[in-house]
Short mmCIF file of C-alpha atoms in Angstrom, two decimals:
data_model
loop_
_atom_site.label_atom_id
_atom_site.label_comp_id
_atom_site.label_asym_id
_atom_site.label_seq_id
_atom_site.Cartn_x
_atom_site.Cartn_y
_atom_site.Cartn_z
CA MET V 3 -3.28 -24.04 -9.78
CA THR V 4 -6.50 -23.56 -8.44
CA LEU V 5 -6.82 -24.92 -4.86
CA SER V 6 -9.30 -26.60 -3.29
CA ARG V 7 -10.95 -24.80 0.27
CA THR V 8 -9.42 -26.83 2.30
CA GLU V 9 -5.86 -26.93 0.33
CA LEU V 10 -6.37 -22.59 0.62
CA GLY V 11 -7.31 -22.92 4.54
CA LEU V 12 -3.82 -25.10 5.28
CA LYS V 13 -1.75 -21.80 4.60
CA PHE V 14 -3.95 -20.10 7.00
CA ASN V 15 -1.29 -19.22 9.57
CA PRO V 16 -2.24 -16.42 11.16
CA SER V 17 -0.65 -14.89 14.57
CA ASP V 18 -2.60 -14.77 17.90
CA GLU V 19 -2.84 -10.70 17.21
CA GLU V 20 -4.16 -10.75 13.48
CA ILE V 21 -6.77 -13.09 15.12
CA ALA V 22 -7.26 -11.00 17.83
CA PHE V 23 -7.59 -8.13 15.19
CA TYR V 24 -10.01 -9.97 13.13
CA LYS V 25 -12.39 -10.32 15.49
CA ARG V 26 -12.58 -7.25 16.55
CA ASN V 27 -13.56 -6.03 13.02
CA THR V 28 -15.58 -8.99 11.55
CA GLY V 29 -17.21 -9.66 14.93
CA ILE V 30 -17.02 -13.01 14.25
CA GLN V 31 -15.40 -14.90 17.33
CA ASP V 32 -15.01 -18.29 17.05
CA ASP V 33 -11.69 -19.41 15.87
CA ASP V 34 -13.28 -21.96 13.16
CA ARG V 35 -15.76 -19.65 11.66
CA LEU V 36 -13.61 -16.72 11.21
CA ARG V 37 -10.57 -18.75 9.80
CA GLU V 38 -14.34 -20.39 7.06
CA HIS V 39 -14.69 -16.84 6.35
CA ILE V 40 -11.44 -15.61 5.71
CA VAL V 41 -10.33 -17.98 3.31
CA GLY V 42 -13.75 -18.30 1.79
CA VAL V 43 -12.84 -14.42 0.79
CA ALA V 44 -9.63 -15.16 -0.38
CA GLN V 45 -11.01 -17.98 -2.01
CA LYS V 46 -12.82 -15.62 -4.52
CA ALA V 47 -10.56 -12.86 -4.39
CA LEU V 48 -8.25 -16.07 -6.28
CA GLU V 49 -10.66 -16.28 -9.07
CA ILE V 50 -10.54 -12.41 -10.15
CA TYR V 51 -6.57 -13.01 -10.27
CA PRO V 52 -3.90 -15.09 -8.23
CA TYR V 53 -1.91 -12.78 -6.71
CA HIS V 54 0.86 -14.18 -4.31
CA SER V 55 -0.39 -11.83 -1.00
CA ILE V 56 -3.79 -13.67 -1.16
CA HIS V 57 -3.04 -17.41 -1.68
CA THR V 58 -0.64 -17.16 1.38
CA PHE V 59 -2.17 -15.38 2.99
CA GLY V 60 -0.36 -11.93 3.46
CA PHE V 61 -3.76 -9.60 2.90
CA ILE V 62 -4.23 -10.47 7.30
CA ARG V 63 -0.54 -9.21 7.84
CA PHE V 64 0.05 -5.68 8.74
CA ARG V 65 2.19 -4.60 5.97
CA ILE V 66 1.72 -1.18 6.77
CA ARG V 67 3.86 -1.96 9.75
CA ARG V 68 6.47 -3.76 9.02
CA PHE V 69 8.52 -0.46 9.03
CA GLU V 70 7.36 0.88 12.13
CA SER V 71 9.16 4.73 11.99
CA GLY V 72 7.50 4.99 9.00
CA TYR V 73 4.32 4.04 10.70
CA GLN V 74 4.40 5.79 13.48
CA ARG V 75 5.39 9.31 11.33
CA LEU V 76 1.98 8.71 9.73
CA LEU V 77 -0.09 8.19 12.84
CA GLY V 78 2.14 11.16 13.69
CA LEU V 79 0.76 13.09 10.85
CA GLY V 80 -2.63 12.25 11.15
CA SER V 81 -2.90 13.60 14.68
CA THR V 82 -0.61 16.78 14.27
CA ARG V 83 -0.95 17.92 11.03
CA ASP V 84 -4.11 20.03 9.75
CA ASN V 85 -6.30 17.81 7.00
CA ALA V 86 -3.38 15.43 6.59
CA LEU V 87 -4.09 13.40 4.03
CA PHE V 88 -2.86 9.87 3.69
CA LEU V 89 -3.30 7.45 0.27
CA ASP V 90 -3.21 3.94 0.22
CA LEU V 91 -1.64 2.46 -3.26
CA GLY V 92 -3.13 -1.09 -4.01
CA CYS V 93 -4.77 -1.22 -1.05
CA CYS V 94 -6.04 -4.96 -2.15
CA PHE V 95 -8.82 -5.68 0.70
CA GLY V 96 -8.01 -2.40 2.65
CA SER V 97 -6.89 -4.24 5.92
CA ASP V 98 -3.84 -2.16 6.28
CA VAL V 99 -6.14 1.28 5.90
CA ARG V 100 -8.73 -0.57 8.56
CA LYS V 101 -5.27 -0.78 10.87
CA ALA V 102 -4.58 2.61 10.88
CA ILE V 103 -8.00 3.91 11.55
CA GLU V 104 -8.03 1.43 14.37
CA ASP V 105 -4.82 3.35 15.43
CA GLY V 106 -5.62 7.01 15.18
CA TYR V 107 -5.69 8.11 12.14
CA PRO V 108 -9.08 10.02 10.87
CA ALA V 109 -10.77 7.41 8.59
CA ARG V 110 -12.07 11.11 6.60
CA ASN V 111 -8.72 11.72 5.55
CA ILE V 112 -7.99 8.49 4.07
CA ILE V 113 -7.87 7.63 0.14
CA ALA V 114 -7.45 4.15 -0.71
CA SER V 115 -6.59 2.81 -4.32
CA ASP V 116 -6.52 -0.27 -6.17
CA LEU V 117 -6.36 -1.72 -9.60
CA ARG V 118 -9.12 -4.58 -8.81
CA PRO V 119 -12.30 -2.23 -7.22
CA GLU V 120 -13.88 -5.47 -6.72
CA PHE V 121 -10.36 -6.40 -4.26
CA TRP V 122 -12.03 -3.10 -2.18
CA ASN V 123 -15.48 -5.22 -2.64
CA PHE V 124 -13.97 -8.30 -0.82
CA GLY V 125 -12.51 -6.35 1.57
CA HIS V 126 -16.66 -4.87 2.59
CA GLU V 127 -17.16 -8.36 2.64
CA LEU V 128 -14.40 -9.51 4.77
CA PHE V 129 -15.20 -7.38 7.39
CA LYS V 130 -18.53 -6.84 7.44
CA THR V 131 -18.80 -3.52 5.89
CA ASP V 132 -20.55 -1.28 3.69
CA PRO V 133 -19.93 2.04 1.97
CA GLN V 134 -21.58 3.59 4.16
CA THR V 135 -20.77 1.87 7.18
CA PHE V 136 -17.01 2.57 5.94
CA PRO V 137 -16.75 5.43 4.36
CA VAL V 138 -13.90 5.97 3.22
CA THR V 139 -12.81 7.43 -0.16
CA PHE V 140 -11.79 4.64 -2.52
CA ILE V 141 -10.56 5.71 -5.83
CA PRO V 142 -9.73 2.46 -8.40
CA GLY V 143 -7.44 3.26 -11.81
CA ASP V 144 -4.41 2.38 -13.32
CA VAL V 145 -1.14 3.79 -12.03
CA LEU V 146 0.02 3.34 -14.95
CA ASP V 147 -2.27 5.01 -17.23
CA ALA V 148 -1.20 8.51 -17.79
CA SER V 149 -4.88 9.94 -17.24
CA PHE V 150 -4.83 8.38 -13.47
CA ILE V 151 -1.95 9.85 -12.45
CA SER V 152 0.60 11.81 -14.75
CA ILE V 153 3.98 12.51 -14.48
CA GLN V 154 4.94 15.78 -12.91
CA PRO V 155 7.51 17.59 -10.93
CA PRO V 156 7.65 16.95 -7.66
CA LEU V 157 6.02 20.36 -5.78
CA GLN V 158 8.95 22.37 -4.03
CA ILE V 159 6.33 25.00 -2.36
CA PRO V 160 3.48 23.95 -0.68
CA LEU V 161 -0.15 24.91 -1.86
CA GLU V 162 -1.54 27.02 -0.62
CA ASN V 163 -5.35 25.58 -0.67
CA SER V 164 -6.08 22.44 0.86
CA ILE V 165 -8.79 19.83 -0.08
CA VAL V 166 -10.90 17.99 2.46
CA ASN V 167 -12.28 14.88 2.48
CA THR V 168 -15.65 15.84 1.60
CA THR V 169 -14.58 17.65 -1.35
CA ILE V 170 -13.75 14.15 -2.64
CA LEU V 171 -16.16 12.50 -1.91
CA GLN V 172 -18.47 15.02 -3.74
CA THR V 173 -16.34 14.75 -7.07
CA ASN V 174 -16.57 11.40 -7.60
CA ALA V 175 -13.07 11.59 -8.69
CA LYS V 176 -11.80 9.13 -11.61
CA SER V 177 -7.98 10.13 -11.33
CA LEU V 178 -5.69 10.83 -8.88
CA ASP V 179 -3.98 14.18 -9.95
CA PHE V 180 -6.15 16.85 -8.36
CA LEU V 181 -3.92 15.34 -5.05
CA ARG V 182 -1.11 16.63 -6.31
CA GLY V 183 0.62 18.10 -4.16
CA HIS V 184 -1.59 17.35 -1.10
CA LEU V 185 -0.89 14.04 0.46
CA SER V 186 0.89 14.21 3.91
CA ALA V 187 1.61 10.34 3.55
CA ILE V 188 1.66 7.62 0.81
CA HIS V 189 1.68 3.53 1.47
CA THR V 190 2.42 1.01 -0.58
CA SER V 191 3.11 -2.54 0.18
CA ALA V 192 3.54 -5.63 -2.75
CA PHE V 193 3.16 -3.35 -5.00
CA PHE V 194 6.88 -2.04 -6.62
CA HIS V 195 7.58 -5.73 -7.13
CA LEU V 196 5.11 -5.77 -9.48
CA PHE V 197 6.48 -4.07 -12.21
CA GLY V 198 9.41 -3.65 -14.12
CA LYS V 199 12.74 -1.36 -13.75
CA ASP V 200 11.11 1.31 -15.68
CA GLU V 201 7.79 0.85 -14.79
CA GLN V 202 8.94 1.22 -11.46
CA LEU V 203 10.76 4.76 -11.87
CA ILE V 204 7.58 5.81 -13.54
CA ILE V 205 5.80 5.48 -10.61
CA ALA V 206 7.66 6.31 -8.04
CA LYS V 207 7.81 10.20 -9.86
CA LYS V 208 4.15 9.67 -10.11
CA LEU V 209 3.56 9.47 -6.54
CA ALA V 210 6.11 11.86 -6.07
CA SER V 211 4.77 14.78 -7.47
CA LEU V 212 1.58 13.98 -5.31
CA LEU V 213 3.83 14.36 -1.76
CA SER V 214 3.53 17.43 -0.13
CA PRO V 215 6.95 19.40 -0.10
CA LEU V 216 5.40 19.97 3.56
CA PRO V 217 9.33 18.36 5.83
CA GLY V 218 8.09 15.10 6.74
CA SER V 219 5.77 14.15 4.45
CA ILE V 220 6.45 10.68 3.37
CA ILE V 221 6.18 7.88 1.39
CA PHE V 222 6.69 4.63 2.90
CA GLY V 223 6.15 0.54 2.43
CA SER V 224 8.06 -2.81 1.71
CA HIS V 225 8.17 -5.42 -1.54
CA VAL V 226 10.59 -7.57 -2.09
CA GLY V 227 13.70 -7.16 -2.57
CA GLY V 228 17.76 -8.18 -2.49
CA SER V 229 21.19 -7.36 -1.02
CA GLU V 230 21.94 -6.88 -4.66
CA ALA V 231 19.85 -6.05 -7.45
CA LEU V 232 18.39 -7.89 -9.96
CA GLU V 233 16.94 -7.97 -13.14
CA GLY V 234 14.87 -10.14 -14.04
CA ALA V 235 13.41 -12.18 -10.81
CA ARG V 236 9.83 -13.33 -10.94
CA ASN V 237 7.22 -12.12 -8.78
CA GLY V 238 4.39 -15.07 -6.88
CA THR V 239 2.28 -14.65 -10.33
CA GLY V 240 5.25 -15.31 -12.42
CA THR V 241 5.82 -11.90 -14.06
CA MET V 242 9.43 -10.73 -14.67
CA PHE V 243 10.25 -7.55 -12.34
CA TYR V 244 13.17 -6.20 -11.21
CA ARG V 245 14.36 -6.28 -8.07
CA HIS V 246 16.32 -3.21 -6.05
CA SER V 247 18.35 -3.38 -3.45
CA PRO V 248 18.65 -0.74 -0.55
CA GLU V 249 21.64 0.72 -2.93
CA THR V 250 19.69 1.06 -5.72
CA TRP V 251 16.45 2.02 -4.39
CA ARG V 252 18.17 5.09 -2.60
CA GLU V 253 19.25 6.67 -5.80
CA MET V 254 16.46 6.58 -7.84
CA TRP V 255 14.08 8.19 -5.06
CA GLU V 256 17.53 10.96 -4.38
CA LYS V 257 18.89 11.34 -8.04
CA GLN V 258 16.02 9.63 -10.54
CA VAL V 259 12.75 11.12 -8.61
CA PHE V 260 13.95 13.76 -6.74
CA GLY V 261 16.80 15.00 -8.51
CA GLY V 262 19.76 14.79 -6.41
CA GLU V 263 20.35 15.18 -2.49
CA GLY V 264 18.92 16.92 -0.36
CA GLN V 265 15.24 16.58 -0.93
CA VAL V 266 14.99 13.79 0.81
CA ARG V 267 15.59 11.81 3.67
CA VAL V 268 15.75 7.90 2.26
CA GLU V 269 15.40 4.80 4.16
CA ALA V 270 15.65 1.35 2.87
CA GLU V 271 17.08 -2.16 4.05
CA ILE V 272 15.84 -5.81 4.04
CA GLY V 273 14.87 -9.22 5.88
CA GLY V 274 14.68 -12.08 6.00
CA ASN V 275 14.71 -14.15 2.70
CA LEU V 276 11.61 -15.43 0.97
CA ASP V 277 13.44 -18.06 -1.26
CA ASP V 278 17.07 -19.51 -1.91
CA ARG V 279 17.70 -16.16 -4.34
CA ASP V 280 18.67 -14.08 -1.98
CA ALA V 281 15.02 -12.45 -2.37
CA ARG V 282 14.39 -10.74 0.19
CA ILE V 283 11.56 -7.99 2.33
CA MET V 284 12.96 -4.97 1.55
CA ILE V 285 10.79 -2.23 4.02
CA TRP V 286 11.96 1.64 2.83
CA SER V 287 10.61 4.97 3.69
CA VAL V 288 11.04 8.28 2.09
CA VAL V 289 10.46 11.29 3.88
CA ARG V 290 10.71 14.89 2.77
CA VAL V 291 13.25 17.50 4.22
#
C-alpha cells in the first residue's frame, strides 16, 4: 500500500537526540522543514523497495548503538588499531556510518555496501552531501552473489600486507572478496531477518571470511529474533524468513561458521516485543579471541 506524504509523516516520531543529529548533519534547523525533508526522502525510497525500516523510519534510529558494548569496541578499534577497516553491510542511507564518523571513527577507513545503490544516493540527498563532500567508499552488490563475496574459511593467521582506503578508491571495486581477512569490524542491522535459515548461514560464513583473525575483531548488529527459533516467520515486507533465538544464533556462529569453540566469543540477547508472536529485536556480537 502506497502512503501519501501526510500519512507517512504520521509515523515519524524521532527522539530529541535523533532530531539534534539530523539538524547537525543536514543544516536544517526548523523542526517542520526537517520533518518534511526526511519524510520526502523516505517516500522516494519506498518507491524503489518497501523496506519496513524505511516505512517505519527505522533508518533514523542509531541501530549501530543498540549493542553498546559492540559499538564501543568498534570505536576503540578505530582509535587504537592501525588502518582498522570497517564494513557497514546493508547500509541503506548510511545513517549509521555517519553516526560512527561523528563519534570519532575515521571516515577514510569505512566501506559501506548495499544491494541498491539508489539508497546510498538517497543518503546523500538526506544529508545534503555528495561523493566529494562525503567521500566514504561505497561498493554495491548482492551478498548472496558468489562473485560479490565468495565463501572461504575464516583466516587463522593475520595477513602480512594491509589495504588502505586510497587503494580501495583507486580500484573501483565490484566485489568485497579483496577485503578477505582485512576487516577489523563489520556491522549489519535489520539485515539477517530478510533471509531464510540456509541463506543466513551462507551470509555469516561470507562475513567471517572477510573478518581479520586479530583478537578483538568484531561482527555485530541487530535484527528480529525471538526467545525460541521459528521457521516461517514473516518480515516487514511479508517475506518468509528464519527467526533465530539467541541460542541458535550462538550455535550457528560458533559451530557452523567458525568450526568449534575457542575461535570466537558470541553474545546475543533479545529486547522488547515487536508483536504478539514473540518477535523481538536481537542484539548480538561475534568477537575473535
